[in-house]
mmCIF file of C-alpha atoms in Angstrom:
data_model
loop_
_atom_site.group_PDB
_atom_site.id
_atom_site.type_symbol
_atom_site.label_atom_id
_atom_site.label_comp_id
_atom_site.label_asym_id
_atom_site.label_seq_id
_atom_site.Cartn_x
_atom_site.Cartn_y
_atom_site.Cartn_z
ATOM 1 C CA ASP Z 3 26.893 0.178 -26.399
ATOM 2 C CA ALA Z 4 26.453 1.781 -22.959
ATOM 3 C CA GLY Z 5 22.811 0.833 -22.630
ATOM 4 C CA VAL Z 6 20.180 3.088 -21.090
ATOM 5 C CA ILE Z 7 21.724 5.438 -18.571
ATOM 6 C CA GLN Z 8 19.821 6.843 -15.616
ATOM 7 C CA SER Z 9 20.864 9.321 -12.983
ATOM 8 C CA PRO Z 10 20.950 9.588 -10.102
ATOM 9 C CA ARG Z 11 20.897 5.944 -9.014
ATOM 10 C CA HIS Z 12 19.656 6.885 -5.570
ATOM 11 C CA GLU Z 13 17.880 10.009 -4.419
ATOM 12 C CA VAL Z 14 16.804 10.842 -0.901
ATOM 13 C CA THR Z 15 14.838 14.022 -0.456
ATOM 14 C CA GLU Z 16 12.390 15.647 1.879
ATOM 15 C CA MET Z 17 8.704 16.053 1.294
ATOM 16 C CA GLY Z 18 7.943 19.167 -0.716
ATOM 17 C CA GLN Z 19 11.232 19.244 -2.578
ATOM 18 C CA GLU Z 20 11.539 19.085 -6.341
ATOM 19 C CA VAL Z 21 13.051 15.900 -7.748
ATOM 20 C CA THR Z 22 14.435 15.488 -11.272
ATOM 21 C CA LEU Z 23 15.284 12.084 -12.696
ATOM 22 C CA ARG Z 24 17.323 11.832 -15.871
ATOM 23 C CA CYS Z 25 17.552 9.297 -18.674
ATOM 24 C CA LYS Z 26 19.743 8.831 -21.723
ATOM 25 C CA PRO Z 27 18.269 6.231 -24.084
ATOM 26 C CA ILE Z 28 20.241 3.902 -26.327
ATOM 27 C CA SER Z 29 21.464 5.806 -29.363
ATOM 28 C CA GLY Z 30 19.146 5.376 -32.334
ATOM 29 C CA HIS Z 31 16.138 4.234 -30.323
ATOM 30 C CA ASP Z 32 12.984 6.157 -31.142
ATOM 31 C CA TYR Z 33 10.823 5.207 -28.170
ATOM 32 C CA LEU Z 34 11.413 6.153 -24.545
ATOM 33 C CA PHE Z 35 9.376 4.938 -21.580
ATOM 34 C CA TRP Z 36 9.192 5.947 -17.927
ATOM 35 C CA TYR Z 37 8.027 3.286 -15.453
ATOM 36 C CA ARG Z 38 7.548 3.190 -11.711
ATOM 37 C CA GLN Z 39 7.960 0.046 -9.631
ATOM 38 C CA THR Z 40 6.049 -0.241 -6.378
ATOM 39 C CA MET Z 41 5.144 -3.189 -4.188
ATOM 40 C CA MET Z 42 1.444 -2.515 -4.646
ATOM 41 C CA ARG Z 43 1.279 -1.974 -8.399
ATOM 42 C CA GLY Z 44 4.332 -3.737 -9.750
ATOM 43 C CA LEU Z 45 5.735 -2.125 -12.900
ATOM 44 C CA GLU Z 46 3.477 0.688 -14.091
ATOM 45 C CA LEU Z 47 3.958 2.793 -17.202
ATOM 46 C CA LEU Z 48 3.909 6.512 -16.484
ATOM 47 C CA ILE Z 49 4.517 8.070 -19.905
ATOM 48 C CA TYR Z 50 6.169 7.278 -23.197
ATOM 49 C CA PHE Z 51 7.611 9.245 -26.093
ATOM 50 C CA ASN Z 52 8.060 8.505 -29.790
ATOM 51 C CA ASN Z 53 10.597 10.653 -31.632
ATOM 52 C CA ASN Z 54 10.688 13.005 -28.624
ATOM 53 C CA VAL Z 55 6.912 13.558 -28.680
ATOM 54 C CA PRO Z 56 4.804 12.407 -25.693
ATOM 55 C CA ILE Z 57 2.343 9.787 -26.934
ATOM 56 C CA ASP Z 58 0.562 8.579 -23.810
ATOM 57 C CA ASP Z 59 0.803 10.200 -20.384
ATOM 58 C CA SER Z 60 -2.293 8.562 -18.947
ATOM 59 C CA GLY Z 61 -0.183 6.771 -16.349
ATOM 60 C CA MET Z 62 1.188 9.952 -14.804
ATOM 61 C CA PRO Z 63 -0.322 9.926 -11.312
ATOM 62 C CA GLU Z 64 -1.101 13.620 -10.983
ATOM 63 C CA ASP Z 65 -0.053 17.109 -11.964
ATOM 64 C CA ARG Z 66 2.932 16.985 -9.666
ATOM 65 C CA PHE Z 67 4.569 14.704 -12.234
ATOM 66 C CA SER Z 68 5.893 16.001 -15.543
ATOM 67 C CA ALA Z 69 8.202 14.585 -18.198
ATOM 68 C CA LYS Z 70 10.087 16.111 -21.076
ATOM 69 C CA MET Z 71 12.231 14.896 -23.925
ATOM 70 C CA PRO Z 72 13.985 17.930 -25.416
ATOM 71 C CA ASN Z 73 16.049 15.793 -27.823
ATOM 72 C CA ALA Z 74 16.600 12.203 -28.876
ATOM 73 C CA SER Z 75 19.278 11.556 -26.277
ATOM 74 C CA PHE Z 76 17.800 12.976 -23.087
ATOM 75 C CA SER Z 77 14.641 12.857 -21.024
ATOM 76 C CA THR Z 78 13.655 14.045 -17.568
ATOM 77 C CA LEU Z 79 10.941 13.054 -15.139
ATOM 78 C CA LYS Z 80 10.191 15.732 -12.586
ATOM 79 C CA ILE Z 81 8.171 15.545 -9.388
ATOM 80 C CA GLN Z 82 7.232 18.844 -7.780
ATOM 81 C CA PRO Z 83 6.420 18.874 -4.924
ATOM 82 C CA SER Z 84 7.473 15.388 -3.890
ATOM 83 C CA GLU Z 85 5.512 13.346 -1.337
ATOM 84 C CA PRO Z 86 6.430 10.235 0.673
ATOM 85 C CA ARG Z 87 4.058 8.108 -1.457
ATOM 86 C CA ASP Z 88 6.243 8.885 -4.484
ATOM 87 C CA SER Z 89 8.973 6.703 -2.993
ATOM 88 C CA ALA Z 90 9.646 3.947 -5.532
ATOM 89 C CA VAL Z 91 12.136 2.775 -8.137
ATOM 90 C CA TYR Z 92 11.763 4.673 -11.395
ATOM 91 C CA PHE Z 93 12.926 2.956 -14.577
ATOM 92 C CA CYS Z 94 13.570 4.416 -17.976
ATOM 93 C CA ALA Z 95 13.502 2.135 -21.022
ATOM 94 C CA SER Z 96 14.045 2.646 -24.723
ATOM 95 C CA SER Z 97 13.218 0.681 -27.848
ATOM 96 C CA PHE Z 98 13.531 0.804 -31.607
ATOM 97 C CA GLY Z 99 10.245 0.535 -33.414
ATOM 98 C CA ASP Z 100 11.488 -1.485 -36.361
ATOM 99 C CA ARG Z 101 13.400 -4.110 -34.393
ATOM 100 C CA GLY Z 102 10.893 -6.190 -32.504
ATOM 101 C CA TRP Z 103 9.898 -3.502 -30.013
ATOM 102 C CA THR Z 104 12.048 -5.000 -27.273
ATOM 103 C CA GLN Z 105 12.462 -2.498 -24.465
ATOM 104 C CA TYR Z 106 15.872 -2.061 -22.856
ATOM 105 C CA PHE Z 107 15.745 -0.890 -19.281
ATOM 106 C CA GLY Z 108 18.101 1.366 -17.413
ATOM 107 C CA PRO Z 109 19.347 0.494 -13.922
ATOM 108 C CA GLY Z 110 16.617 2.546 -12.259
ATOM 109 C CA THR Z 111 16.584 5.414 -9.778
ATOM 110 C CA ARG Z 112 15.574 4.541 -6.226
ATOM 111 C CA LEU Z 113 13.712 7.554 -4.844
ATOM 112 C CA THR Z 114 13.035 7.970 -1.149
ATOM 113 C CA VAL Z 115 10.941 10.910 -0.022
ATOM 114 C CA LEU Z 116 11.079 11.479 3.731
ATOM 115 C CA ILE R 11 -8.438 -2.179 -21.441
ATOM 116 C CA LEU R 12 -5.889 -4.894 -22.219
ATOM 117 C CA ASN R 13 -5.173 -7.224 -19.329
ATOM 118 C CA VAL R 14 -2.202 -9.569 -19.091
ATOM 119 C CA GLU R 15 -2.427 -12.239 -16.405
ATOM 120 C CA GLN R 16 0.415 -14.388 -15.107
ATOM 121 C CA SER R 17 0.209 -17.464 -12.943
ATOM 122 C CA PRO R 18 1.248 -18.542 -10.494
ATOM 123 C CA GLN R 19 2.186 -15.340 -8.663
ATOM 124 C CA SER R 20 5.110 -17.104 -6.993
ATOM 125 C CA LEU R 21 6.794 -20.459 -7.121
ATOM 126 C CA HIS R 22 9.306 -22.226 -4.900
ATOM 127 C CA VAL R 23 11.176 -25.205 -6.368
ATOM 128 C CA GLN R 24 14.212 -27.295 -5.528
ATOM 129 C CA GLU R 25 17.399 -27.107 -7.554
ATOM 130 C CA GLY R 26 17.112 -29.497 -10.467
ATOM 131 C CA ASP R 27 13.323 -29.296 -10.740
ATOM 132 C CA SER R 28 11.795 -28.269 -14.028
ATOM 133 C CA THR R 29 9.058 -25.675 -13.881
ATOM 134 C CA ASN R 30 6.711 -23.707 -16.042
ATOM 135 C CA PHE R 31 4.408 -20.743 -15.761
ATOM 136 C CA THR R 32 1.685 -19.134 -17.786
ATOM 137 C CA CYS R 33 0.944 -15.783 -19.361
ATOM 138 C CA SER R 34 -2.610 -15.119 -20.608
ATOM 139 C CA PHE R 35 -3.602 -12.255 -22.856
ATOM 140 C CA PRO R 36 -6.551 -11.193 -25.032
ATOM 141 C CA SER R 37 -6.095 -13.033 -28.316
ATOM 142 C CA SER R 38 -8.109 -10.480 -30.251
ATOM 143 C CA ASN R 39 -5.521 -7.763 -29.842
ATOM 144 C CA PHE R 40 -2.151 -9.328 -30.494
ATOM 145 C CA TYR R 41 1.015 -8.150 -32.196
ATOM 146 C CA ALA R 42 3.840 -9.689 -30.142
ATOM 147 C CA LEU R 43 4.498 -11.298 -26.776
ATOM 148 C CA HIS R 44 7.645 -10.513 -24.794
ATOM 149 C CA TRP R 45 9.219 -12.326 -21.858
ATOM 150 C CA TYR R 46 11.557 -10.563 -19.445
ATOM 151 C CA ARG R 47 13.641 -11.790 -16.555
ATOM 152 C CA TRP R 48 13.946 -9.459 -13.577
ATOM 153 C CA GLU R 49 16.449 -10.211 -10.841
ATOM 154 C CA THR R 50 16.102 -8.531 -7.470
ATOM 155 C CA ALA R 51 17.744 -5.090 -7.311
ATOM 156 C CA LYS R 52 18.380 -5.129 -11.063
ATOM 157 C CA SER R 53 16.363 -4.059 -14.091
ATOM 158 C CA PRO R 54 14.255 -6.251 -16.393
ATOM 159 C CA GLU R 55 16.179 -7.974 -19.178
ATOM 160 C CA ALA R 56 14.596 -9.222 -22.380
ATOM 161 C CA LEU R 57 14.465 -12.985 -22.883
ATOM 162 C CA PHE R 58 12.236 -13.561 -25.915
ATOM 163 C CA VAL R 59 9.963 -11.857 -28.404
ATOM 164 C CA MET R 60 7.392 -14.037 -30.136
ATOM 165 C CA THR R 61 4.992 -13.024 -32.871
ATOM 166 C CA LEU R 62 3.699 -16.135 -34.639
ATOM 167 C CA ASN R 63 1.197 -18.683 -33.394
ATOM 168 C CA GLY R 64 3.101 -21.849 -32.530
ATOM 169 C CA ASP R 65 6.363 -19.945 -32.065
ATOM 170 C CA GLU R 66 8.850 -21.606 -29.787
ATOM 171 C CA LYS R 67 11.999 -19.877 -28.537
ATOM 172 C CA LYS R 68 14.863 -21.294 -26.517
ATOM 173 C CA LYS R 69 17.765 -19.803 -24.596
ATOM 174 C CA GLY R 70 19.832 -22.347 -22.722
ATOM 175 C CA ARG R 71 17.553 -24.100 -20.233
ATOM 176 C CA ILE R 72 14.721 -21.608 -20.728
ATOM 177 C CA SER R 73 12.157 -21.947 -23.484
ATOM 178 C CA ALA R 74 8.822 -20.378 -24.332
ATOM 179 C CA THR R 75 5.843 -21.265 -26.487
ATOM 180 C CA LEU R 76 3.063 -19.129 -27.902
ATOM 181 C CA ASN R 77 -0.588 -19.768 -28.727
ATOM 182 C CA THR R 78 -2.136 -16.627 -30.178
ATOM 183 C CA LYS R 79 -5.479 -18.257 -30.988
ATOM 184 C CA GLU R 80 -6.261 -19.039 -27.370
ATOM 185 C CA GLY R 81 -4.184 -16.207 -25.912
ATOM 186 C CA TYR R 82 -1.472 -17.817 -23.811
ATOM 187 C CA SER R 83 2.265 -18.357 -23.594
ATOM 188 C CA TYR R 84 4.219 -20.783 -21.438
ATOM 189 C CA LEU R 85 7.722 -20.266 -20.081
ATOM 190 C CA TYR R 86 9.624 -23.428 -19.174
ATOM 191 C CA ILE R 87 12.796 -23.764 -17.161
ATOM 192 C CA LYS R 88 14.499 -27.150 -17.329
ATOM 193 C CA GLY R 89 16.601 -28.232 -14.348
ATOM 194 C CA SER R 90 16.198 -25.000 -12.339
ATOM 195 C CA GLN R 91 19.320 -23.553 -10.740
ATOM 196 C CA PRO R 92 19.536 -21.026 -7.864
ATOM 197 C CA GLU R 93 20.682 -18.391 -10.369
ATOM 198 C CA ASP R 94 17.308 -18.753 -12.140
ATOM 199 C CA SER R 95 15.662 -17.138 -9.108
ATOM 200 C CA ALA R 96 14.006 -13.989 -10.430
ATOM 201 C CA THR R 97 10.673 -12.516 -11.414
ATOM 202 C CA TYR R 98 9.603 -13.445 -14.927
ATOM 203 C CA LEU R 99 7.438 -10.868 -16.666
ATOM 204 C CA CYS R 100 5.469 -11.281 -19.822
ATOM 205 C CA ALA R 101 4.346 -8.271 -21.816
ATOM 206 C CA LEU R 102 1.839 -7.911 -24.613
ATOM 207 C CA HIS R 103 2.442 -5.675 -27.555
ATOM 208 C CA GLY R 104 -1.088 -5.104 -28.801
ATOM 209 C CA SER R 105 -2.048 -4.484 -32.387
ATOM 210 C CA GLY R 106 -1.737 -0.880 -33.490
ATOM 211 C CA ASN R 107 2.042 -0.585 -33.440
ATOM 212 C CA THR R 108 2.051 1.941 -30.632
ATOM 213 C CA GLY R 109 5.293 0.651 -29.137
ATOM 214 C CA LYS R 110 3.665 0.303 -25.734
ATOM 215 C CA LEU R 111 3.925 -2.986 -23.821
ATOM 216 C CA ILE R 112 1.314 -4.137 -21.322
ATOM 217 C CA PHE R 113 3.144 -5.989 -18.556
ATOM 218 C CA GLY R 114 1.753 -8.759 -16.390
ATOM 219 C CA GLN R 115 2.376 -8.740 -12.653
ATOM 220 C CA GLY R 116 5.052 -11.401 -12.988
ATOM 221 C CA THR R 117 5.821 -14.832 -11.571
ATOM 222 C CA THR R 118 8.482 -14.827 -8.877
ATOM 223 C CA LEU R 119 10.582 -17.969 -8.908
ATOM 224 C CA GLN R 120 12.704 -19.035 -5.961
ATOM 225 C CA VAL R 121 15.041 -21.987 -6.519
ATOM 226 C CA LYS R 122 16.386 -23.566 -3.347
ATOM 227 C CA PRO R 123 19.810 -25.216 -3.488
#
């Protein structure tokens, strides 16, 4: 099993640009989570999906952030326009509801907004 | 709002020392308790999932216990090694089967050779 796949691994962009982060969950998993890691807040949940449907987006910081899951094997997190305070590591994780709810994390995308 | 607290925030021990840290959670809203290990520049990896009061899980030199009545879990590391250096996160899966985990802020362990 390839595990959760995220791309890109590193992204450097300039303030105001659109950024799209991608995630492929583990095949068969029905939950997908987007997290952000910062020094100040640690690991914070941004949004999660169940069977491709967004369940809770209360952690999305503001309207500049949006997430989609068009099918069971792909999700995107988009920031438009990006700001320097968005610089962080963004993790995607997936889990299977009937198997203990353990979340499996991808390698993360390190985003730097200049 | 569910709150998961971990203590201490950080810990420095010598190689060979045994250590333990605590995760506290609201006992009234419990479904499962997860422990993760998170090495620097990597992603969190699952260690244990515990659901029953009195549960005890072990993986090599690392073990964990669970008390759902009083709302705490302990993680123990016996004979710490430098490769145990990492942040250890606990996460509460509250009742309601939503799939969402509430993570604590973590305990960062540094083991000096």
